[in-house]
One Martini backbone bead per residue (centre of mass of N, CA, C, O) as a GRO file, in nm:
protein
  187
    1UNK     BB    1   0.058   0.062  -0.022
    2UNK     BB    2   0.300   0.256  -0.004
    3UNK     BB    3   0.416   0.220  -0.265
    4UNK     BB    4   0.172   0.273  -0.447
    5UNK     BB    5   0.149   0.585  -0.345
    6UNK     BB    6   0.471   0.678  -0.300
    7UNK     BB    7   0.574   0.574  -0.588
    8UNK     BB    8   0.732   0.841  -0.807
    9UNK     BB    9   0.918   0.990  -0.997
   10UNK     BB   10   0.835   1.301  -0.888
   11UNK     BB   11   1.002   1.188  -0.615
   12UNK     BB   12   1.276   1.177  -0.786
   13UNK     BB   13   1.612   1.101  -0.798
   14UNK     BB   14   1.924   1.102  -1.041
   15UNK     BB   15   2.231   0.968  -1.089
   16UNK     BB   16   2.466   0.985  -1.381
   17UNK     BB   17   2.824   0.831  -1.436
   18UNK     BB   18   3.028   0.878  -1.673
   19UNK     BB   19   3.238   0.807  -2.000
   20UNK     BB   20   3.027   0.831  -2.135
   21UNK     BB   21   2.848   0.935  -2.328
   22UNK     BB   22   2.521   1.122  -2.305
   23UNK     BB   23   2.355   0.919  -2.480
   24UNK     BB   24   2.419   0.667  -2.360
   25UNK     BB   25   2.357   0.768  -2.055
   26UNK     BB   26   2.064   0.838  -2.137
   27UNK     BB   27   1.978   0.536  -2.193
   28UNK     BB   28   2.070   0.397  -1.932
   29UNK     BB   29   1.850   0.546  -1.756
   30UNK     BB   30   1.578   0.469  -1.908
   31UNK     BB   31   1.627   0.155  -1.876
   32UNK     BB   32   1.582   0.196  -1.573
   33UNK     BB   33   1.334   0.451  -1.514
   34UNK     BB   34   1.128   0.466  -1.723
   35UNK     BB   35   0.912   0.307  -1.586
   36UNK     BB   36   0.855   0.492  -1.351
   37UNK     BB   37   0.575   0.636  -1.226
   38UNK     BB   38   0.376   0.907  -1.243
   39UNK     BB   39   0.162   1.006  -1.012
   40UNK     BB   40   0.144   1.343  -0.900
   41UNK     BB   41   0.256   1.347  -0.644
   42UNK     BB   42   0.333   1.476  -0.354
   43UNK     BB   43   0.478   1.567  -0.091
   44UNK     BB   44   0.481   1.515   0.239
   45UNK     BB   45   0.331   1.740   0.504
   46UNK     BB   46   0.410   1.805   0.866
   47UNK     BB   47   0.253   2.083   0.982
   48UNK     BB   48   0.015   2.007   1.181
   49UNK     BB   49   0.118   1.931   1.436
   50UNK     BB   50   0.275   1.932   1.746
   51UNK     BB   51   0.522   2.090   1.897
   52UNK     BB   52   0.776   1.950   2.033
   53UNK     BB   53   0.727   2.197   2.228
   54UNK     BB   54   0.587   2.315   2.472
   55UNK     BB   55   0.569   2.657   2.547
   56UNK     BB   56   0.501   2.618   2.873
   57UNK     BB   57   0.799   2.443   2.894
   58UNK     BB   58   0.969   2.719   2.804
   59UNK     BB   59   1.211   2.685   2.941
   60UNK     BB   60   1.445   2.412   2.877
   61UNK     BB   61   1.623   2.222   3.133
   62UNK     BB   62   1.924   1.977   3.131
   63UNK     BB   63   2.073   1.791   3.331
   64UNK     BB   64   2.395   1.571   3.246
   65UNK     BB   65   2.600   1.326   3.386
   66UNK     BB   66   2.898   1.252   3.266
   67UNK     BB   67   3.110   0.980   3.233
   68UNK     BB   68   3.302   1.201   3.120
   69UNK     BB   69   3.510   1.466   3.046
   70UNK     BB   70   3.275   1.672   3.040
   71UNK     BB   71   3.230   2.052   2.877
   72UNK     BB   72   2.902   2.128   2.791
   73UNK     BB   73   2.697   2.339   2.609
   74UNK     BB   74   2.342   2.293   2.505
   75UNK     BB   75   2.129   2.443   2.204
   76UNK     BB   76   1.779   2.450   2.135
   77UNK     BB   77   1.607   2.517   1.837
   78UNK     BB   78   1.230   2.530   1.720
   79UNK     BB   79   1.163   2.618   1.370
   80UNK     BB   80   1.072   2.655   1.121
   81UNK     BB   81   1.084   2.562   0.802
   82UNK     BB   82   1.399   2.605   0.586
   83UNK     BB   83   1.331   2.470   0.276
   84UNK     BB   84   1.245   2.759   0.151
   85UNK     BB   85   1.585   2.839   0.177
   86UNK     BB   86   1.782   2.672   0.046
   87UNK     BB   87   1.964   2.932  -0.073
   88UNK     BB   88   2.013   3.138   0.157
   89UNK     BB   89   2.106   2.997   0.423
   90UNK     BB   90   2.037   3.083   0.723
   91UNK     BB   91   2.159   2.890   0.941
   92UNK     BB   92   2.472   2.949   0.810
   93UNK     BB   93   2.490   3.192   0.889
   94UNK     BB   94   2.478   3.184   1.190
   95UNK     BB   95   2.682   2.948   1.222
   96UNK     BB   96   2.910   3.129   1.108
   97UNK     BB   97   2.928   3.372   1.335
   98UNK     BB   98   2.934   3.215   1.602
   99UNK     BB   99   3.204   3.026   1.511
  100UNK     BB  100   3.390   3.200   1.449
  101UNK     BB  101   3.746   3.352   1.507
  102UNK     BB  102   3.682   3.618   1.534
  103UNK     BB  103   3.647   3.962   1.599
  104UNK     BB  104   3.326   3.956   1.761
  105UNK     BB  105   3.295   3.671   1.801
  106UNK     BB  106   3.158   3.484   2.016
  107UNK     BB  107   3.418   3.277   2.051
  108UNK     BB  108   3.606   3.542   2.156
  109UNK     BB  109   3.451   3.632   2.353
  110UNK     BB  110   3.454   3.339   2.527
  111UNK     BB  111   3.773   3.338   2.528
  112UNK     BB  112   3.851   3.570   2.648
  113UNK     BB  113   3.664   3.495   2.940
  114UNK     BB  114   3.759   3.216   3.007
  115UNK     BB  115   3.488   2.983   2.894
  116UNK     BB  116   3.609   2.893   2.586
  117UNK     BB  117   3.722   2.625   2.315
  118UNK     BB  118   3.416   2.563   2.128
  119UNK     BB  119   3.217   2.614   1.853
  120UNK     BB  120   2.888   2.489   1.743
  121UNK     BB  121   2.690   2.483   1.482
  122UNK     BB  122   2.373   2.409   1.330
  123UNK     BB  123   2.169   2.228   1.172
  124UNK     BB  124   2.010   1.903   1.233
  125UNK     BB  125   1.709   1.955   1.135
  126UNK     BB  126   1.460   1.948   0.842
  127UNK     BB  127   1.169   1.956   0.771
  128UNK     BB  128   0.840   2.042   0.705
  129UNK     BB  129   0.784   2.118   1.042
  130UNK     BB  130   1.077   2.175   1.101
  131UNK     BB  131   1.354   2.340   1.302
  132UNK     BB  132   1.714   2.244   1.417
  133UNK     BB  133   1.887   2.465   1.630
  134UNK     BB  134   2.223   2.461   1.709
  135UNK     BB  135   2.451   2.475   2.002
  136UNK     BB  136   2.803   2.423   2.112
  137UNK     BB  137   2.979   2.469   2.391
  138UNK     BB  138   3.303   2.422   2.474
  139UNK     BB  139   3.430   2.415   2.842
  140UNK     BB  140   3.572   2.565   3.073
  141UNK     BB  141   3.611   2.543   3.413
  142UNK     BB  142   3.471   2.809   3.433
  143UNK     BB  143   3.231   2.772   3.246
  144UNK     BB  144   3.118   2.537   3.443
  145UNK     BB  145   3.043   2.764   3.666
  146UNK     BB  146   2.954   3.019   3.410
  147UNK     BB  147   2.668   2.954   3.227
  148UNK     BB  148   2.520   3.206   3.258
  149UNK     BB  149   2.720   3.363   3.112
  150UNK     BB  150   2.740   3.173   2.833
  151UNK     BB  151   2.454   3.207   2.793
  152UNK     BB  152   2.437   3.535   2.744
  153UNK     BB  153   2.613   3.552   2.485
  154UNK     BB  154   2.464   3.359   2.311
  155UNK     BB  155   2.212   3.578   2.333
  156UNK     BB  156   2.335   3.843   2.294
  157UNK     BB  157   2.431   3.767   1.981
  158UNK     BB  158   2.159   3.674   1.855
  159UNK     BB  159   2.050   3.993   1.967
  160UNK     BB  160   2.273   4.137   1.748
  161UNK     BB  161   2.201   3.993   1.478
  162UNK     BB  162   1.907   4.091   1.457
  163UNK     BB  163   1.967   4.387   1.458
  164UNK     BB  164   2.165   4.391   1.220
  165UNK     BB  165   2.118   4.210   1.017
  166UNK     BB  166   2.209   4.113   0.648
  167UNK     BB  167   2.522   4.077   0.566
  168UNK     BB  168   2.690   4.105   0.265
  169UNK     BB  169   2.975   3.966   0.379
  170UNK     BB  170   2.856   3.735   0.484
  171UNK     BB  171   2.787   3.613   0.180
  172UNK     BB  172   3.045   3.644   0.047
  173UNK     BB  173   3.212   3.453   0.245
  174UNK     BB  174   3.076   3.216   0.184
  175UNK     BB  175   3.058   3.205  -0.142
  176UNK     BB  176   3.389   3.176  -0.071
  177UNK     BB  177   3.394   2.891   0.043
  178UNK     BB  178   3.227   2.741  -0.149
  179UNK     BB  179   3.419   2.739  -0.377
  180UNK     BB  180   3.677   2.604  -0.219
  181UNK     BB  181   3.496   2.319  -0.164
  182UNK     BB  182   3.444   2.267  -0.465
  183UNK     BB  183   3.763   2.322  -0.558
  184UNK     BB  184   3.842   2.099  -0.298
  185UNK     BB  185   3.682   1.843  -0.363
  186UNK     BB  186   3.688   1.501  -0.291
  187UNK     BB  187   3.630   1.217  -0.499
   0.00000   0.00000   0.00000
């Protein structure tokens, strides 16, 4: 019932990769897939759930006594889905911005105050109902004594962030970073 139902060629994607001419390489797609039938289904969308959490329940602290000698606070936002934004991945701006090791970025405030030796940011998971945004920042051991503190820093820093609006700047720099993973990216 489920293949029936949502089995479609318009919700596939495939690629073929070869040396072969892309004549040769267009027919041997069209003999492995030419068969499966488009039956115009849309993807499903999960968006009509409840929030994962309760707003009534939030903020939300869990404190978790690790086995290992470990020292880090992690922070989860759930927004909007943000797939139908994924060309200029709003969550990359921010997750890079947060995580930068220059002057003015959260992680140089927080090694400065000697909270902090690493932060990293970004999306989780995204689906069509929601998208999780996380940051994770490990403490040095003052940072784990004045957590409040570095609360403070990474929420001071995204209502920076909010203020300052989408800077210029960082989308060339993305866009150059962005270029440089693809011109050596291993194959």
């Amino acid at each position: 019932q489920f293949h029936a139902q949502h089995y479609s060629a318009g919700r596939m994607s495939a690629v073929v990769l070869g040396k072969e001419p892309l004549d040769e390489l267009q027919l041997w797609a069209l003999e492995s897939c030419g068969a499966i039938p488009n039956k115009q289904t849309s993807r499903p969308r999960f968006s009509s759930g409840p929030p994962p959490f309760a707003p009534h329940r939030l903020p939300l602290e869990v404190r978790v006594k690790p086995l290992k000698d470990v020292r880090r606070i992690d922070f989860s936002w759930f927004v909007p889905s943000l797939q139908e934004h994924h060309r200029c991945r709003p969550a990359e701006y921010v997750a890079h911005l947060l995580g930068h090791e220059g002057a003015g970025s959260c992680l140089a405030a927080l090694k400065a105050a000697g909270l902090a030796t690493d932060l990293s940011a970004g999306l989780q998971e995204d689906t069509s109902a929601a998208a999780e945004f996380a940051v994770s920042v490990d403490l040095t051991p003052r940072g784990a004594s004045e957590l409040d503190s570095v609360v403070a820093a990474v929420l001071a820093f995204l209502g920076f962030l909010v203020r300052a609006g989408p800077q210029a700047w960082v989308q060339e720099e993305l866009r150059g970073l962005a270029a440089l993973r693809f011109k050596f990216a291993e194959s």
